[in-house]
CSV table of C-alpha atoms and ligand atoms in Angstrom, one decimal:
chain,number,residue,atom,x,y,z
I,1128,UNK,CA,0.0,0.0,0.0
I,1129,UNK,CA,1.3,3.4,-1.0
I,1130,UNK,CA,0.1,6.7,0.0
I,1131,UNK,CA,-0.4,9.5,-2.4
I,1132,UNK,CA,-0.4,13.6,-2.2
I,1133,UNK,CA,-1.7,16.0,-4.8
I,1134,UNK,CA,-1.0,19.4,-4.0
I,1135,UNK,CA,-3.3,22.4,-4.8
I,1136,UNK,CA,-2.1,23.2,-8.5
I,1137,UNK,CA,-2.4,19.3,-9.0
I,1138,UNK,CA,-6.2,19.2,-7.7
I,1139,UNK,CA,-6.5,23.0,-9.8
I,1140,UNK,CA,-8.0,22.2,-13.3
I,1141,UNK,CA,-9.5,19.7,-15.9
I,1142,UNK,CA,-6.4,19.0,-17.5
I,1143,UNK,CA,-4.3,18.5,-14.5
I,1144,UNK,CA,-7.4,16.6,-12.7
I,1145,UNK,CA,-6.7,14.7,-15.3
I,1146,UNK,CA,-3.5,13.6,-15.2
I,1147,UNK,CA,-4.0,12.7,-11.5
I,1148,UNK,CA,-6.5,10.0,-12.9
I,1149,UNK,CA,-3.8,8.6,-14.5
I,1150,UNK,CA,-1.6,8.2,-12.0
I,1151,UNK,CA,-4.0,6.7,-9.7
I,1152,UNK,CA,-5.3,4.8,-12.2
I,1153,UNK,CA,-1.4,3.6,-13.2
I,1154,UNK,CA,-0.9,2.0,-9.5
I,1155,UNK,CA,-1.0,-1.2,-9.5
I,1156,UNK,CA,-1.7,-1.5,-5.5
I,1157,UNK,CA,-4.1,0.0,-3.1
I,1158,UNK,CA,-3.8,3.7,-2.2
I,1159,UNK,CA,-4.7,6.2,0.1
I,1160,UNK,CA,-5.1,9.6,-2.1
I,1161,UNK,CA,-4.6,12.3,-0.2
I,1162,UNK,CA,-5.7,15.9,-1.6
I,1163,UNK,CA,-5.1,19.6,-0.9
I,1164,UNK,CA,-8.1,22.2,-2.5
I,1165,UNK,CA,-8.1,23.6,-6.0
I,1166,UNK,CA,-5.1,25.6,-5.6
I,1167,UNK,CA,-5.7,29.2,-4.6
I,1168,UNK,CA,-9.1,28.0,-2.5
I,1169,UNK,CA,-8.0,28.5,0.7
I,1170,UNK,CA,-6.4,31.9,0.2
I,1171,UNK,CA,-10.1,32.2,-1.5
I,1172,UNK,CA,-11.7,31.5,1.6
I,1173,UNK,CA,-9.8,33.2,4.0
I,1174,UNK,CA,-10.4,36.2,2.1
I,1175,UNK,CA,-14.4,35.9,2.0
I,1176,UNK,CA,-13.6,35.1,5.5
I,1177,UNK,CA,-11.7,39.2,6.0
I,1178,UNK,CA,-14.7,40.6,3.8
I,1179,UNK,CA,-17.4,39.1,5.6
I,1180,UNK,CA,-15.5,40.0,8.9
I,1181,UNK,CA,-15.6,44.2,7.2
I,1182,UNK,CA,-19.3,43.8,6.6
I,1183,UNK,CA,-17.8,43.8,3.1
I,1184,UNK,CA,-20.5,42.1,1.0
I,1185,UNK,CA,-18.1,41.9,-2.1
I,1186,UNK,CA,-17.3,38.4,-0.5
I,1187,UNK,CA,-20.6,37.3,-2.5
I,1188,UNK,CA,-19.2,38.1,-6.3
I,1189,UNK,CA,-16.0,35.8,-5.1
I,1190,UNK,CA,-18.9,32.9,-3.0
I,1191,UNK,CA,-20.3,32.7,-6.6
I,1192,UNK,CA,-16.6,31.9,-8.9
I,1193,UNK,CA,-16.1,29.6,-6.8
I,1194,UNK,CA,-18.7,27.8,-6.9
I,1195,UNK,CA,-18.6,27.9,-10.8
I,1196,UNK,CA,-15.3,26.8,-10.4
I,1197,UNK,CA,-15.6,23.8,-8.7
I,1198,UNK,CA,-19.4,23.4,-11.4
I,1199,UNK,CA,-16.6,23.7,-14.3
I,1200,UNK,CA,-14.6,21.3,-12.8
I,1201,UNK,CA,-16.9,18.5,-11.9
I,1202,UNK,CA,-18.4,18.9,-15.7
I,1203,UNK,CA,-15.0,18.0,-17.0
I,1204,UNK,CA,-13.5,15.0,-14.6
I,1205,UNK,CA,-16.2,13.3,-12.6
I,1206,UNK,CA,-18.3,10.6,-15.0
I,1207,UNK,CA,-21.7,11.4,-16.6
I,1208,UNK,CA,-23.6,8.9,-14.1
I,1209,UNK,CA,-21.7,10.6,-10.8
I,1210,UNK,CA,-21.6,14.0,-12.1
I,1211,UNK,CA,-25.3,15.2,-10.7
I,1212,UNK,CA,-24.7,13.9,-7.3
I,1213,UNK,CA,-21.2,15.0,-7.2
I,1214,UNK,CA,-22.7,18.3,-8.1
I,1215,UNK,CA,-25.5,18.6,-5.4
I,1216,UNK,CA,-22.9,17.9,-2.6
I,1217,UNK,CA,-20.3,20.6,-3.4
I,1218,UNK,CA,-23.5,23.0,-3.6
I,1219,UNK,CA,-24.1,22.2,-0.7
I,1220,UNK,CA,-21.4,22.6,1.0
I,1221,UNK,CA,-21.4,26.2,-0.7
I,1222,UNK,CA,-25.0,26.8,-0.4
I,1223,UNK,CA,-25.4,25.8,3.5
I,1224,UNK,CA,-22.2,25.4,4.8
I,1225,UNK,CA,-20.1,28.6,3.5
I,1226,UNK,CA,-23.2,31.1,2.6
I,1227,UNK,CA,-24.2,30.3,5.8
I,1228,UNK,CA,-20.7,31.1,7.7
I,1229,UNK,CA,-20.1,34.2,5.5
I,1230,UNK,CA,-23.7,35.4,6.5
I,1231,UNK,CA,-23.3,35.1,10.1
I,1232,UNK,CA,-19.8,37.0,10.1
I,1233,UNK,CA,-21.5,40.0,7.9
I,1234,UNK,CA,-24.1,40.6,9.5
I,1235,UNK,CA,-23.1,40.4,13.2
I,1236,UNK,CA,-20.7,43.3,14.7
I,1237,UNK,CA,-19.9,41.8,17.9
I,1238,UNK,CA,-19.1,38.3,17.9
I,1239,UNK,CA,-16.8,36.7,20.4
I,1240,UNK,CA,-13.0,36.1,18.8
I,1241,UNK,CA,-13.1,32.5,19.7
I,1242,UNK,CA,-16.2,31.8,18.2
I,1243,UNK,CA,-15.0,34.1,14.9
I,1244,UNK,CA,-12.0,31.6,15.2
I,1245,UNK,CA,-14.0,28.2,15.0
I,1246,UNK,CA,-16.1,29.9,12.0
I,1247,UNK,CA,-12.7,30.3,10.4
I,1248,UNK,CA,-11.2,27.3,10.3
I,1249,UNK,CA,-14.6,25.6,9.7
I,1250,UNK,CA,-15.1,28.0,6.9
I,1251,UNK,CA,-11.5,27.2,5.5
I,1252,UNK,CA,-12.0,23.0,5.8
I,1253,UNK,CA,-14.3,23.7,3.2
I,1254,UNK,CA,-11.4,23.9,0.3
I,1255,UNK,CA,-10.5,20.2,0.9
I,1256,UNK,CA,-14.0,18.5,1.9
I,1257,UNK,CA,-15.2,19.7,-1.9
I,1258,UNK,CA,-12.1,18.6,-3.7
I,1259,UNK,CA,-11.7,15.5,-1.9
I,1260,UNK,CA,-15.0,14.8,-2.7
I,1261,UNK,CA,-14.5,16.0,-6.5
I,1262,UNK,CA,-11.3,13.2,-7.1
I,1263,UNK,CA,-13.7,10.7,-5.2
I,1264,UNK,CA,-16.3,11.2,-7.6
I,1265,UNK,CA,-13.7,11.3,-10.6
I,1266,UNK,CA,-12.3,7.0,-9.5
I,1267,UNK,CA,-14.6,4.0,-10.2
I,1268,UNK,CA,-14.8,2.6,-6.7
I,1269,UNK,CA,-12.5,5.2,-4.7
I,1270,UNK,CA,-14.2,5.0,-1.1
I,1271,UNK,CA,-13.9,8.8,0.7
I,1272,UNK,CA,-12.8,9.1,4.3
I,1273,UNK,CA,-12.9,11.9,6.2
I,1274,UNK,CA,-10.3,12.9,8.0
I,1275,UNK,CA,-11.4,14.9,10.5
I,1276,UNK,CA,-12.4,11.8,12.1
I,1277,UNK,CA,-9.1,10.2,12.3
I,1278,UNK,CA,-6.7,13.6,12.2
I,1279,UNK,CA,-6.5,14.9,16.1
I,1280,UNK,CA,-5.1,17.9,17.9
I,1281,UNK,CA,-5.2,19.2,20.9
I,1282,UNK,CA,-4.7,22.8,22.7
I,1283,UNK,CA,-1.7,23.1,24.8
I,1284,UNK,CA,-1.6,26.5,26.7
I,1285,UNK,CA,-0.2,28.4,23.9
I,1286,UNK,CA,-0.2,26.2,21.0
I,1287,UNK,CA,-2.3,23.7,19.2
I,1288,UNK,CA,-1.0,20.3,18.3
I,1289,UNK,CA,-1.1,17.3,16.8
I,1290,UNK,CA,-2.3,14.5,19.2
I,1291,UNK,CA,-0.2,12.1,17.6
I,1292,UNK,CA,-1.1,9.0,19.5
I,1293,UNK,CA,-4.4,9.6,19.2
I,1294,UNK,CA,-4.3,10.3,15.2
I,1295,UNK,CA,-1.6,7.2,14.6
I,1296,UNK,CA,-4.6,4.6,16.5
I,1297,UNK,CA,-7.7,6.4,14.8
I,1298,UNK,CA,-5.9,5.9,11.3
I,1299,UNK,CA,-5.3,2.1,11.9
I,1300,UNK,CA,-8.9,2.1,12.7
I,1301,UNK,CA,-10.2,3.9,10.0
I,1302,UNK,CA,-7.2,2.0,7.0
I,1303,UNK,CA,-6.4,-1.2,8.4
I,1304,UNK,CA,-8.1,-4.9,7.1
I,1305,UNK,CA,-9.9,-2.4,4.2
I,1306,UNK,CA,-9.3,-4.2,1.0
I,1307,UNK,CA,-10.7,-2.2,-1.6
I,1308,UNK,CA,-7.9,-0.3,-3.9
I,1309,UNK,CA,-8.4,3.4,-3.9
I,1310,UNK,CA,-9.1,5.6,-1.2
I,1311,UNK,CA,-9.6,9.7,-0.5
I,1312,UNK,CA,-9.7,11.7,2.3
I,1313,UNK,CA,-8.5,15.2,2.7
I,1314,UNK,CA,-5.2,16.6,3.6
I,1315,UNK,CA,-5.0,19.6,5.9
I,1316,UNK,CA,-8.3,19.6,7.8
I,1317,UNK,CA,-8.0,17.7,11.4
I,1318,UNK,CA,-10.8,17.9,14.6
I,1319,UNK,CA,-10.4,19.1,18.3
I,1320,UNK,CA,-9.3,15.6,19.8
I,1321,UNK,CA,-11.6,16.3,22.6
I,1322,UNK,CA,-15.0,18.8,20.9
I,1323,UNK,CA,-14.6,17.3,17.5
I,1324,UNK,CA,-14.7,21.5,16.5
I,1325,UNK,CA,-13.1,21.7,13.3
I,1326,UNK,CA,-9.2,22.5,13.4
I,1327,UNK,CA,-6.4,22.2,11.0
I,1328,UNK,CA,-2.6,21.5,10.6
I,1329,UNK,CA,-1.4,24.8,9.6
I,1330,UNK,CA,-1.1,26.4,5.9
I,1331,UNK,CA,0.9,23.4,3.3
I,1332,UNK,CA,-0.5,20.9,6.3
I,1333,UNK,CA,-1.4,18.4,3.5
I,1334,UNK,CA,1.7,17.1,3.2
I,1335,UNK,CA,1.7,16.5,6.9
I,1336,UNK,CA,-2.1,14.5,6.8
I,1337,UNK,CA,-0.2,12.2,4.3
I,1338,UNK,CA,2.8,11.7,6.0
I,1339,UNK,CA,1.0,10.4,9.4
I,1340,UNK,CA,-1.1,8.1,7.3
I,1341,UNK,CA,2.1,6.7,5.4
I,1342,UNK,CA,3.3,6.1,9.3
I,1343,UNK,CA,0.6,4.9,10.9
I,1344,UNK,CA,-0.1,2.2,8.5
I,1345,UNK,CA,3.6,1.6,7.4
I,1346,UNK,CA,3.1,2.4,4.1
I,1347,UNK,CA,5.5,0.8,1.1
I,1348,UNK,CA,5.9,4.3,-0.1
I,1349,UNK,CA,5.1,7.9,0.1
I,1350,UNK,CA,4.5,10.1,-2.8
I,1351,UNK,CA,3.8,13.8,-2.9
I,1352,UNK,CA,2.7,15.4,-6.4
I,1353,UNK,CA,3.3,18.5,-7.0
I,1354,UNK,CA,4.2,20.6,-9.4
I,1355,UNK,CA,8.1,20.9,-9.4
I,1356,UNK,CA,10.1,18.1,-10.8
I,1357,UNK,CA,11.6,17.7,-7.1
I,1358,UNK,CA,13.9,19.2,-4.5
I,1359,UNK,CA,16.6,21.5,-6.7
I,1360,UNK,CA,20.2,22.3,-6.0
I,1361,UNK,CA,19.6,26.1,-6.5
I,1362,UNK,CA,16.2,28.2,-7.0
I,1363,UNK,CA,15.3,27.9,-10.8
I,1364,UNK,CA,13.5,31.1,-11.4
I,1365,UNK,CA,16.7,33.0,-10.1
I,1366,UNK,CA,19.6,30.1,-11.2
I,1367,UNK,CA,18.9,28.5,-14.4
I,1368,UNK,CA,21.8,25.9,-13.8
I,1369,UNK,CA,19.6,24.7,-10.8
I,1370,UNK,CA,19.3,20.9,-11.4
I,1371,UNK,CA,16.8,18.2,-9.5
I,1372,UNK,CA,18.0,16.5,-6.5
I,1373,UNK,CA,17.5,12.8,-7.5
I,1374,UNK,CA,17.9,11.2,-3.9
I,1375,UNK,CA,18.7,12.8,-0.3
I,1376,UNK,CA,18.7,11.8,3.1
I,1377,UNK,CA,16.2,12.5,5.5
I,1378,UNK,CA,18.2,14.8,7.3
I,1379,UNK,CA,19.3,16.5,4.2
I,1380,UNK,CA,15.7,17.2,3.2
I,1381,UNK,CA,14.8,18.7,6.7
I,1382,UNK,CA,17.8,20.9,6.8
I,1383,UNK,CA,16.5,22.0,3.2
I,1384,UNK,CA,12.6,22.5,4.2
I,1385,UNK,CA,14.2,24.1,7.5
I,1386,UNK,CA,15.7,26.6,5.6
I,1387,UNK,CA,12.8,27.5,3.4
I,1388,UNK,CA,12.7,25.2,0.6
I,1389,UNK,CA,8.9,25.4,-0.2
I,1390,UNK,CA,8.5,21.5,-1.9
I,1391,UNK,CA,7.3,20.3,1.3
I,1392,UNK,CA,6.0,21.2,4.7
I,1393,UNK,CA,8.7,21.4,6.9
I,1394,UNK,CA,6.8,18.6,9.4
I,1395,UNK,CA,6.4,16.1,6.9
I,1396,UNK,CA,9.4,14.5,7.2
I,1397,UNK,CA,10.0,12.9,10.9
I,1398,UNK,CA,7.0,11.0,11.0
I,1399,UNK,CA,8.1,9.1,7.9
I,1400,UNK,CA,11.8,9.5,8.6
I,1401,UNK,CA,11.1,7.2,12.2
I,1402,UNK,CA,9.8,4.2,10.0
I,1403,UNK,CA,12.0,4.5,6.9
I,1404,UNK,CA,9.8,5.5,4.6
I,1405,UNK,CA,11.0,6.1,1.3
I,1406,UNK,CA,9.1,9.9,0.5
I,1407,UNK,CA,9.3,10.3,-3.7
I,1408,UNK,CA,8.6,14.2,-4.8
I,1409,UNK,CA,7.1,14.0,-7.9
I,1410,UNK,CA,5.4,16.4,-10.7
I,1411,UNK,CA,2.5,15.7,-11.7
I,1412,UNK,CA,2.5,18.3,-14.8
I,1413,UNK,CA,5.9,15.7,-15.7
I,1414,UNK,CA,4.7,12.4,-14.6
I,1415,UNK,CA,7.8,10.1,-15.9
I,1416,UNK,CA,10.5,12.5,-14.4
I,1417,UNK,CA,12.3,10.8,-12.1
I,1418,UNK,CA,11.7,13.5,-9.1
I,1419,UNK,CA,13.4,13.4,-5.9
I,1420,UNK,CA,13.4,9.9,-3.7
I,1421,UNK,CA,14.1,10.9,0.5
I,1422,UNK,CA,15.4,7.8,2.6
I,1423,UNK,CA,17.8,6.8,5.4
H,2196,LIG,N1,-5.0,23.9,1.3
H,2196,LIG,C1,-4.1,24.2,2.4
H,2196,LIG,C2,-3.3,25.4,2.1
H,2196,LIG,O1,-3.4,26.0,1.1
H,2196,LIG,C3,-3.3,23.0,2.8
H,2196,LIG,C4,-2.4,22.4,1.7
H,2196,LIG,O2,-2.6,22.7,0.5
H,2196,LIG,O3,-1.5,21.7,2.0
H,2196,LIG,O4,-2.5,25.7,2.9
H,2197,MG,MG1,1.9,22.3,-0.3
């Protein structure tokens, strides 16, 4: 079993919807796809979010794009005979869930910051619910989880966290003795280990989702798509004699992620790095390129 991660410009359009398909479909054993939102959605939503907040109601003309967006999108990757359902569950999600939230923040002036937080980050779980559920809809078979169920942290007195023990027993109960090939949930999005509220790993946190899954179920392989052709020896909009990396260490790769290389989310790595899983960084616009491989 493999894990797989498709980054926001992977999840983004048709085409590129497209070639995630095929790379699903091109595994030969069962894995656990893990997806970010259409890239640019959560910077989407957390700006309706900042409008709303301003009693701005512009936040409505941006509400609407999206949601042609994601229309556009289902019309061109999910299959005639799923596309109607798939359809009534993002608008949902829009219509209730996010008009709903957007609503409540414009039209109230004095709502208490905590509760203005929860809003948020339910608001912003929104991005990877409806794409997750969009590549769901795209796979014959694929069976969506979701992985607020399974993805816990908890509040420290100045921080929140991942509850790792919790999340690493929840995932064997949600993966393990499950036999069907493909599987979705969402990266990112998590749950309050002990209110179930809605929380979340931090911006780029999909990488993360994927990485504890990989752990927890000692996974062959993980591989995150995205759209570089891997970790680079220089920056290649500024050095044009920047080459890929083709293999590192684990401890190379944290040293680059700790020092800003944006291919991955810095976190990603030790969870994976503790059970010696091989971590590929591949591009999904590039599909054969050999990408970068990170092992011990
Ligand atoms: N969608 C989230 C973000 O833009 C998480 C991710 O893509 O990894 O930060
Ligand atoms: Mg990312």
């Amino acid at each position: 079993m493999k894990v797989i991660k498709f980054g926001g410009t992977s999840v983004g359009t048709v085409q590129s919807l497209h070639n995630v398909k095929a790379i699903i479909d091109e595994c030969q054993q069962q894995v656990i796809v893990v997806v970010s939102a259409l890239g640019g959605v959560t910077n989407q939503l957390i700006q309706m979010t900042e409008l709303a907040k301003r009693h701005d109601a512009s936040y409505e003309t941006l509400l609407n794009a999206l949601k042609q967006r994601h229309a556009d999108v289902i019309a061109g990757v999910v299959p005639e005979e799923r596309q109607q359902e798939c359809l009534g569950v993002v608008n949902t999600f829009i219509d209730e869930g996010l008009a709903s939230f957007y609503a409540m923040l414009y039209a109230n002036e004095e709502l208490a910051p905590d509760f203005v937080e929860r809003v948020s980050d339910a608001i912003v779980s929104h991005g990877e619910i409806m794409s997750s559920a969009i590549v769901a809809s795209m796979i014959d078979g694929a069976v969506p989880h979701f992985s607020p169920n399974f993805i816990k942290t908890m509040d420290t007195a100045t921080e929140r966290i991942l509850d790792a023990e919790t999340t690493e027993r929840l995932i064997g109960e949600e993966f393990d003795g499950r036999t069907e090939r493909v599987h979705v949930t969402q990266g990112f999005i998590a749950a309050d280990v002990e209110t179930g509220v809605k929380t979340n790993l931090g911006r780029g946190g999909s990488d993360f989702t994927a990485a504890l899954i990989a752990a927890a179920l000692n996974a062959e392989c993980l591989e995150i798509w995205t759209d570089v052709d891997g970790f680079m020896t220089a920056d290649p909009r500024t050095d044009p004699t920047a080459e890929v990396i083709p293999v590192m260490t684990y401890e190379q790769a944290q040293r680059m992620c700790d020092a800003g290389a944006k291919v991955i989310y810095a976190p990603t790595i030790a969870p994976v790095a503790v059970k010696h899983i091989p971590v590929w960084v591949k591009n999904t616009f590039n599909p054969t390129a050999p990408g970068t491989v990170i092992k011990g």
